[in-house]
mmCIF file of C-alpha atoms and ligand atoms in Angstrom:
data_model
loop_
_atom_site.group_PDB
_atom_site.id
_atom_site.type_symbol
_atom_site.label_atom_id
_atom_site.label_comp_id
_atom_site.label_asym_id
_atom_site.label_seq_id
_atom_site.Cartn_x
_atom_site.Cartn_y
_atom_site.Cartn_z
ATOM 1 C CA MET A 221 0.000 0.000 0.000
ATOM 2 C CA GLU A 222 1.230 3.471 -0.814
ATOM 3 C CA THR A 223 2.422 5.588 2.109
ATOM 4 C CA TRP A 224 -0.281 8.238 1.793
ATOM 5 C CA LEU A 225 -3.021 5.592 1.841
ATOM 6 C CA THR A 226 -1.509 3.895 4.890
ATOM 7 C CA GLN A 227 -1.460 7.265 6.642
ATOM 8 C CA ILE A 228 -5.106 7.913 5.752
ATOM 9 C CA LYS A 229 -6.092 4.480 7.029
ATOM 10 C CA GLU A 230 -4.211 5.165 10.251
ATOM 11 C CA GLY A 231 -6.283 8.319 10.677
ATOM 12 C CA ASN A 232 -3.381 10.729 10.226
ATOM 13 C CA LYS A 233 -5.229 14.044 10.512
ATOM 14 C CA ARG A 234 -2.655 16.136 8.678
ATOM 15 C CA GLN A 235 -2.700 13.764 5.733
ATOM 16 C CA ILE A 236 -6.517 13.660 5.762
ATOM 17 C CA ALA A 237 -6.744 17.464 5.751
ATOM 18 C CA ARG A 238 -4.144 17.758 3.019
ATOM 19 C CA LEU A 239 -5.849 15.191 0.811
ATOM 20 C CA ILE A 240 -9.263 16.853 1.155
ATOM 21 C CA SER A 241 -7.752 20.238 0.272
ATOM 22 C CA ARG A 242 -5.990 18.878 -2.754
ATOM 23 C CA MET A 243 -9.173 17.248 -3.963
ATOM 24 C CA GLU A 244 -11.160 20.421 -3.338
ATOM 25 C CA ASN A 245 -8.648 22.355 -5.378
ATOM 26 C CA GLY A 246 -9.075 19.967 -8.275
ATOM 27 C CA ASP A 247 -5.603 18.452 -8.144
ATOM 28 C CA PRO A 248 -5.017 16.514 -11.396
ATOM 29 C CA GLU A 249 -4.061 13.422 -9.377
ATOM 30 C CA LYS A 250 -7.337 13.332 -7.517
ATOM 31 C CA GLU A 251 -8.914 10.666 -9.709
ATOM 32 C CA LYS A 252 -6.065 8.335 -8.834
ATOM 33 C CA TRP A 253 -6.502 8.949 -5.095
ATOM 34 C CA LEU A 254 -10.251 8.465 -5.256
ATOM 35 C CA ASP A 255 -9.829 5.160 -7.102
ATOM 36 C CA ALA A 256 -7.341 3.934 -4.505
ATOM 37 C CA LEU A 257 -9.515 5.052 -1.565
ATOM 38 C CA TYR A 258 -12.708 3.522 -2.827
ATOM 39 C CA PRO A 259 -12.151 -0.120 -1.775
ATOM 40 C CA HIS A 260 -11.538 1.131 1.780
ATOM 41 C CA THR A 261 -14.862 2.968 2.070
ATOM 42 C CA GLY A 262 -18.406 1.910 2.923
ATOM 43 C CA ASN A 263 -18.083 1.404 6.660
ATOM 44 C CA ALA A 264 -19.073 4.794 8.060
ATOM 45 C CA GLN A 265 -22.564 5.725 9.163
ATOM 46 C CA LEU A 266 -23.402 8.994 7.392
ATOM 47 C CA ILE A 267 -25.704 11.433 9.124
ATOM 48 C CA GLY A 268 -26.863 14.674 7.545
ATOM 49 C CA VAL A 269 -27.867 17.572 9.755
ATOM 50 C CA THR A 270 -29.752 20.372 8.074
ATOM 51 C CA GLY A 271 -31.980 23.280 9.094
ATOM 52 C CA SER A 272 -32.258 27.045 9.068
ATOM 53 C CA PRO A 273 -29.340 29.314 10.027
ATOM 54 C CA GLY A 274 -28.924 29.426 13.779
ATOM 55 C CA ALA A 275 -31.205 26.450 14.448
ATOM 56 C CA GLY A 276 -28.476 24.981 16.659
ATOM 57 C CA LYS A 277 -27.002 22.417 14.263
ATOM 58 C CA SER A 278 -23.381 22.982 15.290
ATOM 59 C CA THR A 279 -24.267 22.992 18.992
ATOM 60 C CA LEU A 280 -26.152 19.723 18.534
ATOM 61 C CA ILE A 281 -23.271 18.189 16.601
ATOM 62 C CA ALA A 282 -20.741 19.227 19.252
ATOM 63 C CA ALA A 283 -22.916 17.644 21.942
ATOM 64 C CA LEU A 284 -23.461 14.494 19.878
ATOM 65 C CA ILE A 285 -19.716 14.164 19.370
ATOM 66 C CA ARG A 286 -19.261 14.065 23.137
ATOM 67 C CA LEU A 287 -21.905 11.364 23.460
ATOM 68 C CA LEU A 288 -20.406 9.284 20.656
ATOM 69 C CA ARG A 289 -16.908 9.622 22.078
ATOM 70 C CA HIS A 290 -18.182 8.289 25.407
ATOM 71 C CA MET A 291 -19.508 5.325 23.466
ATOM 72 C CA GLY A 292 -16.053 4.801 21.981
ATOM 73 C CA LYS A 293 -16.996 5.852 18.466
ATOM 74 C CA THR A 294 -14.821 8.036 16.268
ATOM 75 C CA VAL A 295 -16.462 10.966 14.483
ATOM 76 C CA GLY A 296 -15.821 12.999 11.340
ATOM 77 C CA VAL A 297 -17.654 16.271 10.737
ATOM 78 C CA LEU A 298 -18.041 18.198 7.489
ATOM 79 C CA ALA A 299 -19.658 21.612 7.884
ATOM 80 C CA VAL A 300 -20.752 22.786 4.469
ATOM 81 C CA ASP A 301 -21.235 26.508 4.065
ATOM 82 C CA PRO A 302 -21.766 27.418 0.423
ATOM 83 C CA THR A 303 -21.951 31.125 1.203
ATOM 84 C CA SER A 304 -18.468 31.190 2.596
ATOM 85 C CA PRO A 305 -15.487 31.438 0.266
ATOM 86 C CA PHE A 306 -13.264 30.346 3.142
ATOM 87 C CA THR A 307 -12.530 26.818 4.176
ATOM 88 C CA GLY A 308 -10.182 25.105 6.548
ATOM 89 C CA GLY A 309 -12.171 24.956 9.726
ATOM 90 C CA ALA A 310 -12.900 28.645 10.282
ATOM 91 C CA ILE A 311 -16.660 28.224 10.628
ATOM 92 C CA LEU A 312 -16.547 25.574 13.298
ATOM 93 C CA GLY A 313 -13.031 25.985 14.551
ATOM 94 C CA ASP A 314 -13.571 29.352 16.192
ATOM 95 C CA ARG A 315 -16.285 27.979 18.391
ATOM 96 C CA VAL A 316 -15.075 26.946 21.790
ATOM 97 C CA ARG A 317 -17.239 23.843 21.920
ATOM 98 C CA MET A 318 -15.745 22.575 18.692
ATOM 99 C CA THR A 319 -12.115 23.406 19.477
ATOM 100 C CA GLU A 320 -12.510 21.176 22.526
ATOM 101 C CA HIS A 321 -12.951 18.295 20.081
ATOM 102 C CA ALA A 322 -10.296 19.445 17.647
ATOM 103 C CA LEU A 323 -7.567 18.105 19.933
ATOM 104 C CA ASP A 324 -9.221 14.708 20.204
ATOM 105 C CA GLU A 325 -7.537 12.088 18.002
ATOM 106 C CA GLY A 326 -10.900 10.406 17.407
ATOM 107 C CA VAL A 327 -12.553 13.513 15.977
ATOM 108 C CA PHE A 328 -11.945 15.268 12.672
ATOM 109 C CA ILE A 329 -13.748 18.541 11.895
ATOM 110 C CA ARG A 330 -13.617 20.347 8.616
ATOM 111 C CA SER A 331 -15.471 23.158 6.859
ATOM 112 C CA MET A 332 -16.264 22.991 3.178
ATOM 113 C CA GLY A 333 -16.706 26.314 1.391
ATOM 114 C CA SER A 334 -17.855 27.356 -2.045
ATOM 115 C CA ARG A 335 -14.596 26.277 -3.623
ATOM 116 C CA GLY A 336 -16.197 23.055 -4.799
ATOM 117 C CA GLY A 337 -14.551 23.539 -8.167
ATOM 118 C CA TRP A 338 -15.147 21.026 -10.905
ATOM 119 C CA GLY A 339 -18.359 19.181 -10.148
ATOM 120 C CA GLY A 340 -19.378 21.624 -7.433
ATOM 121 C CA LEU A 341 -19.735 21.582 -3.702
ATOM 122 C CA ALA A 342 -21.765 18.382 -3.502
ATOM 123 C CA GLN A 343 -19.061 16.524 -5.415
ATOM 124 C CA ALA A 344 -16.318 17.980 -3.209
ATOM 125 C CA THR A 345 -18.281 16.972 -0.111
ATOM 126 C CA SER A 346 -18.790 13.475 -1.459
ATOM 127 C CA GLU A 347 -15.031 13.175 -1.993
ATOM 128 C CA ALA A 348 -14.309 14.443 1.516
ATOM 129 C CA VAL A 349 -16.764 11.861 2.879
ATOM 130 C CA ARG A 350 -14.812 9.141 1.054
ATOM 131 C CA VAL A 351 -11.571 10.286 2.639
ATOM 132 C CA LEU A 352 -13.087 10.259 6.149
ATOM 133 C CA ASP A 353 -14.764 6.920 5.492
ATOM 134 C CA ALA A 354 -11.471 5.354 4.384
ATOM 135 C CA ALA A 355 -9.806 6.914 7.443
ATOM 136 C CA GLY A 356 -12.123 4.739 9.521
ATOM 137 C CA TYR A 357 -14.391 7.260 11.258
ATOM 138 C CA ASP A 358 -17.393 5.348 12.573
ATOM 139 C CA VAL A 359 -19.843 8.217 12.189
ATOM 140 C CA ILE A 360 -19.627 11.068 9.685
ATOM 141 C CA LEU A 361 -21.826 14.103 10.318
ATOM 142 C CA ILE A 362 -22.541 16.501 7.475
ATOM 143 C CA GLU A 363 -23.940 19.918 8.422
ATOM 144 C CA THR A 364 -25.652 22.137 5.842
ATOM 145 C CA VAL A 365 -27.989 25.095 5.954
ATOM 146 C CA GLY A 366 -31.053 23.648 4.285
ATOM 147 C CA VAL A 367 -31.897 25.815 1.302
ATOM 148 C CA GLY A 368 -30.515 25.398 -2.211
ATOM 149 C CA GLN A 369 -29.834 22.679 -4.723
ATOM 150 C CA ALA A 370 -26.293 22.049 -3.461
ATOM 151 C CA GLU A 371 -27.555 21.330 0.066
ATOM 152 C CA TRP A 372 -30.264 19.090 -1.307
ATOM 153 C CA ASP A 373 -27.628 17.102 -3.198
ATOM 154 C CA ILE A 374 -25.393 16.994 -0.155
ATOM 155 C CA MET A 375 -28.171 15.639 2.045
ATOM 156 C CA HIS A 376 -28.540 12.763 -0.401
ATOM 157 C CA LEU A 377 -25.015 11.697 0.562
ATOM 158 C CA ALA A 378 -26.304 10.818 4.034
ATOM 159 C CA ASP A 379 -27.878 7.555 5.157
ATOM 160 C CA THR A 380 -29.968 9.407 7.727
ATOM 161 C CA VAL A 381 -31.073 13.026 7.392
ATOM 162 C CA THR A 382 -31.898 15.060 10.485
ATOM 163 C CA LEU A 383 -33.892 18.258 10.043
ATOM 164 C CA VAL A 384 -33.427 20.716 12.908
ATOM 165 C CA LEU A 385 -36.281 23.126 13.614
ATOM 166 C CA ASN A 386 -36.929 25.699 16.329
ATOM 167 C CA PRO A 387 -40.204 26.409 18.099
ATOM 168 C CA THR A 388 -39.948 30.138 17.476
ATOM 169 C CA ALA A 389 -38.713 30.188 13.908
ATOM 170 C CA GLY A 390 -41.986 29.421 12.124
ATOM 171 C CA ASP A 391 -40.093 28.020 9.165
ATOM 172 C CA VAL A 392 -41.924 24.724 8.856
ATOM 173 C CA VAL A 393 -43.922 25.812 5.837
ATOM 174 C CA GLN A 394 -40.767 27.172 4.235
ATOM 175 C CA VAL A 395 -38.849 23.916 4.555
ATOM 176 C CA PHE A 396 -41.933 22.044 3.444
ATOM 177 C CA LYS A 397 -42.062 24.109 0.261
ATOM 178 C CA ALA A 398 -38.360 23.588 -0.325
ATOM 179 C CA GLY A 399 -38.986 19.844 -0.241
ATOM 180 C CA ILE A 400 -36.692 19.326 2.722
ATOM 181 C CA MET A 401 -39.458 17.627 4.715
ATOM 182 C CA GLU A 402 -39.419 14.909 2.087
ATOM 183 C CA ILE A 403 -35.836 13.898 2.685
ATOM 184 C CA ALA A 404 -35.880 14.212 6.477
ATOM 185 C CA ASP A 405 -35.729 10.888 8.318
ATOM 186 C CA LEU A 406 -35.703 12.478 11.756
ATOM 187 C CA PHE A 407 -37.006 15.765 13.080
ATOM 188 C CA VAL A 408 -35.244 17.510 15.910
ATOM 189 C CA ILE A 409 -37.036 20.333 17.681
ATOM 190 C CA ASN A 410 -34.055 22.121 19.166
ATOM 191 C CA LYS A 411 -34.310 25.008 21.641
ATOM 192 C CA ALA A 412 -37.023 23.038 23.391
ATOM 193 C CA ASP A 413 -36.576 25.474 26.289
ATOM 194 C CA LEU A 414 -38.392 28.100 24.214
ATOM 195 C CA PRO A 415 -42.188 28.335 23.973
ATOM 196 C CA GLY A 416 -44.123 26.785 21.077
ATOM 197 C CA VAL A 417 -42.778 23.213 21.147
ATOM 198 C CA SER A 418 -46.136 21.425 21.108
ATOM 199 C CA ARG A 419 -47.498 23.686 18.368
ATOM 200 C CA LEU A 420 -44.441 22.995 16.189
ATOM 201 C CA LYS A 421 -44.709 19.274 16.880
ATOM 202 C CA GLN A 422 -48.322 19.352 15.711
ATOM 203 C CA GLU A 423 -47.356 21.292 12.562
ATOM 204 C CA ILE A 424 -44.717 18.722 11.697
ATOM 205 C CA GLN A 425 -47.135 15.860 12.277
ATOM 206 C CA ASP A 426 -49.758 17.516 10.071
ATOM 207 C CA LEU A 427 -47.285 18.022 7.242
ATOM 208 C CA LEU A 428 -45.928 14.503 7.601
ATOM 209 C CA ALA A 429 -49.445 13.168 7.279
ATOM 210 C CA LEU A 430 -49.664 14.970 3.940
ATOM 211 C CA SER A 431 -46.332 13.945 2.518
ATOM 212 C CA LYS A 432 -45.279 10.535 3.778
ATOM 213 C CA HIS A 433 -48.590 8.793 4.358
ATOM 214 C CA ASP A 434 -47.633 5.312 3.281
ATOM 215 C CA ALA A 435 -43.884 5.285 3.822
ATOM 216 C CA PRO A 436 -42.618 2.311 5.858
ATOM 217 C CA TRP A 437 -40.575 4.640 8.054
ATOM 218 C CA HIS A 438 -42.378 7.146 10.235
ATOM 219 C CA PRO A 439 -39.942 9.965 11.029
ATOM 220 C CA PRO A 440 -39.723 10.466 14.766
ATOM 221 C CA ILE A 441 -39.841 13.945 16.273
ATOM 222 C CA ILE A 442 -37.241 14.500 18.973
ATOM 223 C CA GLU A 443 -36.941 17.406 21.384
ATOM 224 C CA THR A 444 -33.507 18.695 22.313
ATOM 225 C CA LEU A 445 -31.900 21.465 24.287
ATOM 226 C CA ALA A 446 -28.491 21.438 22.708
ATOM 227 C CA THR A 447 -26.893 24.075 24.918
ATOM 228 C CA GLU A 448 -27.588 21.887 27.952
ATOM 229 C CA GLU A 449 -26.909 18.642 26.093
ATOM 230 C CA LYS A 450 -30.443 17.401 26.669
ATOM 231 C CA GLY A 451 -32.171 14.992 24.317
ATOM 232 C CA LEU A 452 -28.979 13.886 22.587
ATOM 233 C CA GLU A 453 -29.438 10.237 23.577
ATOM 234 C CA ASP A 454 -32.918 10.323 22.026
ATOM 235 C CA TRP A 455 -31.527 11.743 18.805
ATOM 236 C CA TRP A 456 -28.809 9.127 18.614
ATOM 237 C CA GLU A 457 -31.213 6.321 19.478
ATOM 238 C CA ALA A 458 -33.530 7.460 16.644
ATOM 239 C CA ALA A 459 -30.600 7.646 14.209
ATOM 240 C CA GLU A 460 -29.562 4.116 15.160
ATOM 241 C CA ARG A 461 -33.125 2.887 14.762
ATOM 242 C CA HIS A 462 -33.339 4.455 11.301
ATOM 243 C CA TYR A 463 -30.007 2.922 10.282
ATOM 244 C CA ALA A 464 -31.181 -0.500 11.470
ATOM 245 C CA HIS A 465 -34.421 0.004 9.539
ATOM 246 C CA LEU A 466 -32.466 0.803 6.355
ATOM 247 C CA ARG A 467 -30.366 -2.311 6.739
ATOM 248 C CA ALA A 468 -33.223 -4.612 7.657
ATOM 249 C CA HIS A 469 -35.191 -3.668 4.552
ATOM 250 C CA GLY A 470 -32.345 -3.593 2.054
ATOM 251 C CA LEU A 471 -32.751 0.170 1.811
ATOM 252 C CA LEU A 472 -29.162 1.002 2.634
ATOM 253 C CA VAL A 473 -27.967 -0.864 -0.460
ATOM 254 C CA GLN A 474 -30.730 0.777 -2.465
ATOM 255 C CA LYS A 475 -29.666 4.247 -1.275
ATOM 256 C CA ARG A 476 -26.051 3.533 -2.066
ATOM 257 C CA ARG A 477 -26.895 2.270 -5.520
ATOM 258 C CA ALA A 478 -28.927 5.424 -6.249
ATOM 259 C CA ARG A 479 -26.085 7.560 -4.896
ATOM 260 C CA ILE A 480 -23.513 5.887 -7.154
ATOM 261 C CA GLU A 481 -25.804 6.217 -10.144
ATOM 262 C CA LYS A 482 -26.310 9.910 -9.480
ATOM 263 C CA GLU A 483 -22.626 10.499 -8.880
ATOM 264 C CA VAL A 484 -21.631 8.826 -12.134
ATOM 265 C CA SER A 485 -24.214 10.728 -14.174
ATOM 266 C CA ASP A 486 -23.271 14.025 -12.508
ATOM 267 C CA LEU A 487 -19.620 13.415 -13.314
ATOM 268 C CA VAL A 488 -20.390 12.534 -16.923
ATOM 269 C CA PHE A 489 -22.772 15.466 -17.383
ATOM 270 C CA SER A 490 -20.441 18.022 -15.919
ATOM 271 C CA ALA A 491 -17.527 16.802 -18.040
ATOM 272 C CA TRP A 492 -19.779 16.984 -21.055
ATOM 273 C CA ARG A 493 -20.965 20.459 -20.167
ATOM 274 C CA GLU A 494 -17.376 21.608 -19.766
ATOM 275 C CA ARG A 495 -16.484 20.185 -23.147
ATOM 276 C CA PHE A 496 -19.400 21.872 -24.829
ATOM 277 C CA LYS A 497 -18.639 25.175 -23.084
ATOM 278 C CA ALA A 498 -15.182 25.056 -24.610
ATOM 279 C CA LYS A 499 -16.696 24.494 -28.046
ATOM 280 C CA GLN A 500 -18.944 27.524 -27.634
ATOM 281 C CA GLN A 501 -15.903 29.725 -28.057
ATOM 282 C CA ALA A 502 -15.326 28.383 -31.587
ATOM 283 C CA PRO A 503 -15.944 30.882 -34.458
ATOM 284 C CA ARG A 504 -18.164 28.308 -36.140
ATOM 285 C CA PHE A 505 -20.454 28.191 -33.133
ATOM 286 C CA ARG A 506 -20.668 31.998 -33.112
ATOM 287 C CA ARG A 507 -21.554 31.909 -36.840
ATOM 288 C CA ASP A 508 -24.289 29.317 -36.229
ATOM 289 C CA ILE A 509 -25.773 31.490 -33.499
ATOM 290 C CA GLN A 510 -25.728 34.475 -35.846
ATOM 291 C CA ASP A 511 -27.435 32.367 -38.541
ATOM 292 C CA ALA A 512 -30.133 31.397 -36.078
ATOM 293 C CA LEU A 513 -30.543 35.022 -35.051
ATOM 294 C CA ASP A 514 -30.971 35.956 -38.729
ATOM 295 C CA GLN A 515 -33.491 33.102 -38.991
ATOM 296 C CA ARG A 516 -31.544 31.267 -41.677
ATOM 297 C CA ILE A 517 -31.638 28.121 -39.521
ATOM 298 C CA SER A 518 -33.534 27.200 -36.397
ATOM 299 C CA PRO A 519 -31.946 26.828 -32.960
ATOM 300 C CA HIS A 520 -32.992 23.179 -33.111
ATOM 301 C CA GLU A 521 -31.020 22.674 -36.291
ATOM 302 C CA VAL A 522 -27.971 24.269 -34.696
ATOM 303 C CA ALA A 523 -28.359 21.978 -31.693
ATOM 304 C CA ARG A 524 -28.679 18.884 -33.881
ATOM 305 C CA ARG A 525 -25.602 19.861 -35.852
ATOM 306 C CA TRP A 526 -23.518 20.273 -32.695
ATOM 307 C CA LEU A 527 -24.860 17.150 -31.080
ATOM 308 C CA LYS A 528 -24.006 15.099 -34.116
ATOM 309 C CA GLU A 529 -20.699 16.576 -35.210
ATOM 310 C CA GLU A 530 -19.148 17.564 -31.943
ATOM 311 C CA LEU A 531 -20.704 15.333 -29.287
ATOM 312 C CA ARG A 532 -21.479 12.393 -31.584
ATOM 313 C CA ILE A 533 -25.106 12.191 -30.535
ATOM 314 C CA GLU A 534 -27.525 11.261 -33.293
ATOM 315 C CA THR A 535 -31.028 12.568 -32.720
ATOM 316 C CA GLN A 536 -34.127 10.719 -33.893
ATOM 317 C CA PHE A 537 -34.990 13.596 -36.194
ATOM 318 C CA GLN A 538 -35.835 12.733 -39.809
ATOM 319 C CA ALA A 539 -35.467 15.595 -42.263
ATOM 320 C CA ASP A 540 -38.824 14.966 -43.950
ATOM 321 C CA PRO A 541 -41.098 17.849 -44.879
ATOM 322 C CA VAL A 542 -43.713 18.537 -42.262
ATOM 323 C CA ASP A 543 -46.648 18.055 -44.637
ATOM 324 C CA ASP A 544 -45.392 14.699 -45.932
HETATM 325 N N1 GTP B 1117 -32.094 28.621 23.888
HETATM 326 C C1 GTP B 1117 -31.365 27.755 23.186
HETATM 327 N N2 GTP B 1117 -30.387 28.221 22.397
HETATM 328 C C2 GTP B 1117 -29.667 27.327 21.693
HETATM 329 C C3 GTP B 1117 -29.921 25.928 21.764
HETATM 330 N N3 GTP B 1117 -29.076 25.297 20.925
HETATM 331 C C4 GTP B 1117 -28.314 26.255 20.365
HETATM 332 N N4 GTP B 1117 -28.663 27.471 20.809
HETATM 333 C C5 GTP B 1117 -28.054 28.772 20.449
HETATM 334 O O1 GTP B 1117 -28.415 29.087 19.128
HETATM 335 C C6 GTP B 1117 -27.359 29.803 18.477
HETATM 336 C C7 GTP B 1117 -27.004 29.168 17.153
HETATM 337 O O2 GTP B 1117 -26.421 27.897 17.392
HETATM 338 P P1 GTP B 1117 -25.531 27.156 16.328
HETATM 339 O O3 GTP B 1117 -25.236 25.806 16.874
HETATM 340 O O4 GTP B 1117 -24.395 27.983 15.908
HETATM 341 O O5 GTP B 1117 -26.571 27.047 15.138
HETATM 342 P P2 GTP B 1117 -26.331 26.530 13.648
HETATM 343 O O6 GTP B 1117 -27.610 25.940 13.206
HETATM 344 O O7 GTP B 1117 -25.132 25.674 13.565
HETATM 345 O O8 GTP B 1117 -26.067 27.898 12.890
HETATM 346 P P3 GTP B 1117 -25.435 28.127 11.433
HETATM 347 O O9 GTP B 1117 -24.343 27.117 11.227
HETATM 348 O O10 GTP B 1117 -24.962 29.524 11.469
HETATM 349 O O11 GTP B 1117 -26.569 27.939 10.466
HETATM 350 C C8 GTP B 1117 -26.205 29.834 19.461
HETATM 351 O O12 GTP B 1117 -26.214 31.072 20.113
HETATM 352 C C9 GTP B 1117 -26.550 28.697 20.424
HETATM 353 O O13 GTP B 1117 -26.011 28.909 21.699
HETATM 354 C C10 GTP B 1117 -30.972 25.477 22.623
HETATM 355 O O14 GTP B 1117 -31.270 24.288 22.739
HETATM 356 N N5 GTP B 1117 -31.660 26.443 23.299
HETATM 357 MG MG1 MG B 1118 -23.450 25.756 12.292
#
């Protein structure tokens, strides 16, 4: 085994951090590393944690880490913040409760910023997950602020998705509209010390009744008070129960298959898009666009021409007259 891979498998934090950075930066060798890592992955339990800004996701994660460490489990954390151009642990690292864990050999914490590069943030996060998985972390937690497409994609990397809500926020309808309710396996009502818990619980139940009526898994609703580390055992117990449910029904394999399929098609599509973007600079492409603008040919004809000649895709189109 190559030295770098041995170091990753030994959980060498410096090597892990370096490898993730180099992948994030689109190092030309990254394909080689990912291929070599892949046989060593598939053992970690992946838990997504999403919810509105300030819902208490990081506080919950920090408290869960402590619980998991007591249980002897090692933990990797990826905090994804697409709005931040900075990476390298700034988001979580400056928080006292997280720095406590940063010195622990069994914990690795990392922020992922908008640098996603080729393939985007979801792809970069997926690669970072692979590194942590190969490094042997038992549980990998992925934190995102639940809004856009990137976060949606990132949550699909997780085996279990936790949606964190607050009694005061009134954002249930918002997350419902964004479709986040649909991918949540567990609901955590954090800040349970604040008023409105039972109302929120009812709202969630009502919306669940609308959206997941005949699903085999009924997402539990857990109450937590992250700042006082209350309710963490309930959260973990529910996550374990969901994981067991996935395994018992063959759903874990099904999820992983879907994830691989999506990853492969995303990789192919983005490479294709890049290739076509490069072609769009060609004078001939500019001329075709001008011809379409002047109505000498239709945009569809231009597309067919480029599909066929440049991307080698034959369309079904037959050039017969319309009134034939
Ligand atoms: N009252 C109360 N406050 C809490 C609780 N959990 C977290 N907070 C506070 O809520 C604020 C936000 O907590 P974070 O853990 O940073 O929230 P977050 O969801 O990670 O925030 P972003 O990453 O910025 O989206 C902090 O001031 C926490 O101390 C709780 O259970 N009760
Ligand atoms: Mg946070």
